[in-house]
Each structure stands twice: as C-alpha cells, then as structure tokens.
Tab-separated table of C-alpha atoms in Angstrom:
chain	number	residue	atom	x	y	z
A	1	UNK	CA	-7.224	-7.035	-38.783
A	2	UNK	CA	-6.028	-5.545	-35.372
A	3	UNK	CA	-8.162	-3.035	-34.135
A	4	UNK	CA	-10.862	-1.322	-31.520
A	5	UNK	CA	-14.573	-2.659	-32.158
A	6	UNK	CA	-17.497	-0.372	-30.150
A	7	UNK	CA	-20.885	-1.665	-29.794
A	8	UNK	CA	-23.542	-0.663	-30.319
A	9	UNK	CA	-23.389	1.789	-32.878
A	10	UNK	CA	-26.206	3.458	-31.749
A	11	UNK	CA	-27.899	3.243	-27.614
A	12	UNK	CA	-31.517	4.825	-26.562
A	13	UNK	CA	-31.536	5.462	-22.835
A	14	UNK	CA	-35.089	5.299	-20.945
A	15	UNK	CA	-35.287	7.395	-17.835
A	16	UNK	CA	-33.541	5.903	-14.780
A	17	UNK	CA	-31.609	3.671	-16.630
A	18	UNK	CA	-27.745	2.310	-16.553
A	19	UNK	CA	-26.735	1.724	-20.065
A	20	UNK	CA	-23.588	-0.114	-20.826
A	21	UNK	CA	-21.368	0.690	-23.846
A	22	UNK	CA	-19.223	-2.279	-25.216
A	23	UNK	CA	-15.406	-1.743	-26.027
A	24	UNK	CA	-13.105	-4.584	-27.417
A	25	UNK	CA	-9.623	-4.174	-28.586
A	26	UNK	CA	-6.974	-7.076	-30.304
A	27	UNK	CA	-4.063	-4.941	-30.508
A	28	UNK	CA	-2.767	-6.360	-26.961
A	29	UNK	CA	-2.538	-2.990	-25.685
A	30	UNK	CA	-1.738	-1.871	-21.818
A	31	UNK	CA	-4.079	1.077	-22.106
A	32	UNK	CA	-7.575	1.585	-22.760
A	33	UNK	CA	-9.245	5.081	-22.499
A	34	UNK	CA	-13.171	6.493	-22.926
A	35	UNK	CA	-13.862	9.884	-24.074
A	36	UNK	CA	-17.275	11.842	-24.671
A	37	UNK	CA	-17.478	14.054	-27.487
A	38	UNK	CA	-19.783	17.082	-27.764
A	39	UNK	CA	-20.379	19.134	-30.759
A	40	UNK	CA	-17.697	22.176	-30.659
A	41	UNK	CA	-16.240	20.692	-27.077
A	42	UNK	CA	-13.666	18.220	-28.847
A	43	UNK	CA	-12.919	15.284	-26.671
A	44	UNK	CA	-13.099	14.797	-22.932
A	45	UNK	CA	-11.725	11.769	-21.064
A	46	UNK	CA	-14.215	9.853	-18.433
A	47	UNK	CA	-11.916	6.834	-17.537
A	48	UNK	CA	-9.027	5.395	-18.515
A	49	UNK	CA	-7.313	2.058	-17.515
A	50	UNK	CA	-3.275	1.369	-17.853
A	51	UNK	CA	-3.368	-2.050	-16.611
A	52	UNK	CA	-5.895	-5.171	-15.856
A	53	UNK	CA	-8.299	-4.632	-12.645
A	54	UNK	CA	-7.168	-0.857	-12.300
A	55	UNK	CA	-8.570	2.428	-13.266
A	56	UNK	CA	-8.822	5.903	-12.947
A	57	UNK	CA	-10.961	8.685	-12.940
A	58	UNK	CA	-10.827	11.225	-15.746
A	59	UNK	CA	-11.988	14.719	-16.178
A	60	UNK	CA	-15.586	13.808	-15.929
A	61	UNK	CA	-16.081	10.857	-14.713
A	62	UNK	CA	-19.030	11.432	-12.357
A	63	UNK	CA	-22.655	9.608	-13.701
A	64	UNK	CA	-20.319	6.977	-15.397
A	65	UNK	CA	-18.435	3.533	-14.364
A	66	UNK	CA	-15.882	1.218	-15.666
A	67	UNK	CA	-14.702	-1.974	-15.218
A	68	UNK	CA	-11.015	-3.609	-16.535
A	69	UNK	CA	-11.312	-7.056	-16.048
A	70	UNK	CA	-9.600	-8.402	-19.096
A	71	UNK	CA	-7.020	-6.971	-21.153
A	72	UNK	CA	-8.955	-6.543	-24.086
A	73	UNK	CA	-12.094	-5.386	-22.535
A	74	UNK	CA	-13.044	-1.897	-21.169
A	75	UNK	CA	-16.907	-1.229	-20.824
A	76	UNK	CA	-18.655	1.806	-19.987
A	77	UNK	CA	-21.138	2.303	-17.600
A	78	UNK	CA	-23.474	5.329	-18.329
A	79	UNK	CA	-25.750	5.196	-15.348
A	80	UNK	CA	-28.634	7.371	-14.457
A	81	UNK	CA	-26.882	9.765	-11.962
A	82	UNK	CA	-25.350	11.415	-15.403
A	83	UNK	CA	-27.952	13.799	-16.296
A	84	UNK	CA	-26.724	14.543	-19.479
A	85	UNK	CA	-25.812	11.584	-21.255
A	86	UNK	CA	-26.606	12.644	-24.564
A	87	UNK	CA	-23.325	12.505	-26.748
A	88	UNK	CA	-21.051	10.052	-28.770
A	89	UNK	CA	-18.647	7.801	-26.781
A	90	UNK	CA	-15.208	6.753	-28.221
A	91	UNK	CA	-12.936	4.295	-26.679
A	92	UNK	CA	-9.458	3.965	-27.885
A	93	UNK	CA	-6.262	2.545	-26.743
A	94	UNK	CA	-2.274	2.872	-26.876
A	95	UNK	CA	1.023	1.037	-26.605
A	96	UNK	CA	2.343	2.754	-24.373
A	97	UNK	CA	2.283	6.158	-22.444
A	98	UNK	CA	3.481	8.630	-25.336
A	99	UNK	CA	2.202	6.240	-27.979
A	100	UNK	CA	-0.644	7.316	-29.940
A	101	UNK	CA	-3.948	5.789	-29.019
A	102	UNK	CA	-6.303	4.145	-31.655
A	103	UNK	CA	-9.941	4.668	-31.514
A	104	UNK	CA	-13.166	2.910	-32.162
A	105	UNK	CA	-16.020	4.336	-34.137
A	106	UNK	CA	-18.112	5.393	-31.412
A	107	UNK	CA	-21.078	4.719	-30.072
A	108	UNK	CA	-24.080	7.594	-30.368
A	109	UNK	CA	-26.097	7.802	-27.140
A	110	UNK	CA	-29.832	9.228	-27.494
A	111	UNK	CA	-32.010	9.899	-24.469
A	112	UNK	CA	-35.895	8.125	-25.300
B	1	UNK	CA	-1.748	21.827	-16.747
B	2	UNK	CA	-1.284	21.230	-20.859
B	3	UNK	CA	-3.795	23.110	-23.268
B	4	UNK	CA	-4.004	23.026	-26.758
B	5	UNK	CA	-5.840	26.050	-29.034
B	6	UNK	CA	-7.038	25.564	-32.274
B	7	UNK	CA	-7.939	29.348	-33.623
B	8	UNK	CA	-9.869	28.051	-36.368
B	9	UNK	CA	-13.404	26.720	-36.365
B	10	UNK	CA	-12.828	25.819	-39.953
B	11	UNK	CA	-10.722	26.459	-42.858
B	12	UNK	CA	-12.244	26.735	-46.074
B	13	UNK	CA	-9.487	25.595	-48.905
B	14	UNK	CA	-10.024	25.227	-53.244
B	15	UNK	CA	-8.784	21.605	-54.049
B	16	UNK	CA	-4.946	21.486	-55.435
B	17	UNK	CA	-3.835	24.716	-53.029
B	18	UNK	CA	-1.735	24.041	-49.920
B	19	UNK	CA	-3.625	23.922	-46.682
B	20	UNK	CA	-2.651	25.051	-42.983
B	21	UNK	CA	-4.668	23.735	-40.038
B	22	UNK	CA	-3.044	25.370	-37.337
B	23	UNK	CA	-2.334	24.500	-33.644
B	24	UNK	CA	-0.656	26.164	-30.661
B	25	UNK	CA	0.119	24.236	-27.515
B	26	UNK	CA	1.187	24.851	-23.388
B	27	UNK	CA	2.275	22.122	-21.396
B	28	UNK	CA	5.252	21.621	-19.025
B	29	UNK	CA	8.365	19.827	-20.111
B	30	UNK	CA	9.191	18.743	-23.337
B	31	UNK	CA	5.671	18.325	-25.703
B	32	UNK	CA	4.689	15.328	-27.287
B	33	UNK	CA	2.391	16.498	-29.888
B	34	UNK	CA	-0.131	14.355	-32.385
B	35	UNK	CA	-2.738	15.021	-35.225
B	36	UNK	CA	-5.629	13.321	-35.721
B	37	UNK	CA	-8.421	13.193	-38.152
B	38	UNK	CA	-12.283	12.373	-37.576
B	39	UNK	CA	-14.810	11.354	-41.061
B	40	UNK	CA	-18.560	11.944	-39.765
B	41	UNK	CA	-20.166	9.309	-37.327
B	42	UNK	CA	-16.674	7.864	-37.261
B	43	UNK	CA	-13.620	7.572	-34.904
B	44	UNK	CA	-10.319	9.441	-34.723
B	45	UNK	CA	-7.656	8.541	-36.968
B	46	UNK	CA	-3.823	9.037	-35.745
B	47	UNK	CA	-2.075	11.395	-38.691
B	48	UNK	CA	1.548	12.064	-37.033
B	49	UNK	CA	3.289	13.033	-34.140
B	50	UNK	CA	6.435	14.641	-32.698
B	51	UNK	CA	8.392	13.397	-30.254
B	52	UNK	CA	11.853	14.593	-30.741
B	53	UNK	CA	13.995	15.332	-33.410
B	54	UNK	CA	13.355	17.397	-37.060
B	55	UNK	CA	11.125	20.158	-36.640
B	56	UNK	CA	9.154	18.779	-39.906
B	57	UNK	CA	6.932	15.697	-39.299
B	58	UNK	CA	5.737	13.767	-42.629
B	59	UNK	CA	2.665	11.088	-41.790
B	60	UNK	CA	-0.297	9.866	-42.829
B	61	UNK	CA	-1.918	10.988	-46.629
B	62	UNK	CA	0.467	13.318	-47.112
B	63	UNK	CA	-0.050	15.134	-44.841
B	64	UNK	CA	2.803	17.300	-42.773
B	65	UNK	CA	3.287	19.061	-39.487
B	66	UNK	CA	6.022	21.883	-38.537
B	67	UNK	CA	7.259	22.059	-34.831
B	68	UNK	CA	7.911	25.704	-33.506
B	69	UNK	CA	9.213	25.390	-29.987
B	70	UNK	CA	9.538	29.539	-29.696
B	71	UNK	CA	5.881	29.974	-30.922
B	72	UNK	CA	4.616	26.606	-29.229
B	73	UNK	CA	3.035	25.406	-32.788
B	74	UNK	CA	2.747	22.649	-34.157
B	75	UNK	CA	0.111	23.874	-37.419
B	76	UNK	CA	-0.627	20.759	-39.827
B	77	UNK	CA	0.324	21.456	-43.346
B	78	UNK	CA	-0.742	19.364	-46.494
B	79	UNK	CA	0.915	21.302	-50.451
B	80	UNK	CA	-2.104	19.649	-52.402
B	81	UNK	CA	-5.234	19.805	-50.599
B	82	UNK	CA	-8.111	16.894	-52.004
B	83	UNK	CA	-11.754	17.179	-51.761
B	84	UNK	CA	-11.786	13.593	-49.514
B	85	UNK	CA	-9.393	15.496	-46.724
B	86	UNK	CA	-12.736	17.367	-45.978
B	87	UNK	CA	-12.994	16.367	-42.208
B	88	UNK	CA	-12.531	17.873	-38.466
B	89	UNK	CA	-9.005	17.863	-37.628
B	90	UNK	CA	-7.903	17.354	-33.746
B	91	UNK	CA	-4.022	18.418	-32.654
B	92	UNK	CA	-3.673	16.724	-28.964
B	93	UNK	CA	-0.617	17.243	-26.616
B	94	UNK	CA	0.375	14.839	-23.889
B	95	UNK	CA	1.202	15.845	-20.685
B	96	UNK	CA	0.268	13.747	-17.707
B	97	UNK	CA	-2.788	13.029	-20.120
B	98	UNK	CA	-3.729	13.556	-23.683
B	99	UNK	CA	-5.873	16.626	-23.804
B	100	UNK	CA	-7.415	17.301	-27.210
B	101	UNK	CA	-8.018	20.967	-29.271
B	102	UNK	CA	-11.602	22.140	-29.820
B	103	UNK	CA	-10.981	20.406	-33.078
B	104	UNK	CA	-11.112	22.698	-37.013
B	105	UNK	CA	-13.463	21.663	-39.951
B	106	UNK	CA	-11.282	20.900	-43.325
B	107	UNK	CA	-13.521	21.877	-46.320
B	108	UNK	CA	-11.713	21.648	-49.811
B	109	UNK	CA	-13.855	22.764	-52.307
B	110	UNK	CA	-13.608	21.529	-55.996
C-alpha cells in the first residue's frame, strides 16, 4: 500500500538535545511538508520541500531543520534552540500544488 | 494572506440527524478549499475538495460540502450522522500555502 510512514510514534527529548523525526513516503510525490499541531491551535507548517535538495521555511520554522535529499525522504530536525518542542509532528505530502496532501500518523514529542 | 474560521469548537449531533460542520474562508483569487478529518493519536485524512465547478462537493463517507462564494463558506454537511464520524474536523484553503482552521470536534451521540 502507497502511503506516508512517521517514526517513531512516540520521541522523549533530554535537555540540550537535537532529536530527529523520521518521514518516508512511496507515493512518488514532488512535495513533502511538516506541520506541528497544538491542542486548540490546528496545524502550523515548519518546512516544506517541492523538489529534491530544496526547501523552505514555513511559518515557524525557527528551533527546527530539514533536509530533502531523496525524493521519498523528508526528516525533521527538532534541535535544542526550540524551546518548546512539546507537540505532535505530522508530515504529509501532495501531487501537486492544489492537490491534497496525505499525512502520516504523527509522531508525539515529550520533553524528559 | 488566506484565513480560514471555524466558529465551532464542537458540534454536538444525536446519531441518524443531519450534521453541519461549518467553515468560512478569505484568501485572494479564486479558493481552493479541502476537508479533512483527524481519529485521536492519528493523522489527517483528506474528505473532499473544491476546485471549480458545482457548488455541491460529494467525497469521502458520505460526507458533503456546499460552496458559497457570496458568504465565503464552504460548511461540511453529512444527512445521516454515525457514532464512528465522532472526530475533529479541519477545513483548509490554499493560497500560496495551505493554512488550516482551528479545527471543530464531531460528537454523535447514540
């Protein structure tokens, strides 16, 4: 089955620590995007990625880094400069620019 | 900039009556609109969209959405609601980016 696999399901961050979040798709999409949800704050884009070996910031991107170096691949960086890490990640990915975008399951981030 | 409003924190519905989630939207140009639905500890699951064309969208699990260009609405509609559509419901326009509601909690009560 074609789809978006996130791991892990569930990340503990020490103090001072980079943590990176896995994100895998096999729908042989252009476009791969990561979003933080908060409770009552819906979805807000960090990165997102249209092509191989480019990227761009979203609306809050600072704290967090991404890399695009294969098509199917788009991990997250949550490194210790983000102060508030505390949320759970989803990474999805489209066809195209008005396609809809497909999401993974999320991974839950938990400060130690 | 686009916005989208959800009014709604949630909507409480009895199982077998119609259900409205509603949505209004801003954005410049002409709006491509989506719904999408989220089970707990889960991710989002596409429901429909409008692009162009009828005002009435049919997708996913019956489920239905009416375009209103004057009113800039796009409220998800379902005749028969079912205890398993109990979820959090996100409308999402796309502008230069997708930008996502606050999101509205389904319950249907049996």
């Amino acid at each position: 089955d074609g789809g978006i696999t996130q791991s892990p399901k569930y990340l503990f961050r020490k103090e001072g620590q980079n943590v990176t979040l896995s994100c895998e798709q096999n729908l042989n999409h252009d476009a791969m995007y990561w979003y933080r949800q908060d409770p009552g704050q819906g979805l807000r884009l960090i990165y997102y990625s249209q092509i191989v070996n480019d990227f761009q910031k979203g609306d809050i991107a600072e704290g967090y880094s991404v890399s695009r170096e294969k098509k199917e691949s788009f991990p997250l960086t949550v490194t210790s400069a983000q102060k508030n890490p505390t949320a759970f990640y989803l990474c999805a990915s489209s066809a195209g620019n008005n396609q809809p975008q497909h999401f993974g399951d999320g991974t839950r981030l938990s400060i130690l | 900039a686009q916005s989208v409003a959800q009014p709604e924190d949630q909507v409480n519905v009895a199982e077998g009556n119609p259900l409205t989630v509603k949505c209004t939207y801003s954005v410049s140009g002409n709006p491509y609109l989506f719904w999408y639905v989220q089970y707990p500890n889960r991710g989002l699951q596409f429901l429909l969209k409008y692009i162009t064309g009828d005002n009435l969208v049919k997708g996913s699990y019956g489920f239905e959405a009416e375009f209103n260009k004057s009113q800039t609405s796009f409220h998800l509609k379902k005749p028969s609601a079912l205890v398993s559509d109990s979820a959090l419901y996100f409308c999402a326009v796309k502008g230069n980016k997708l930008v996502f509601g606050a999101g509205t909690i389904l319950r249907v009560k049996s």
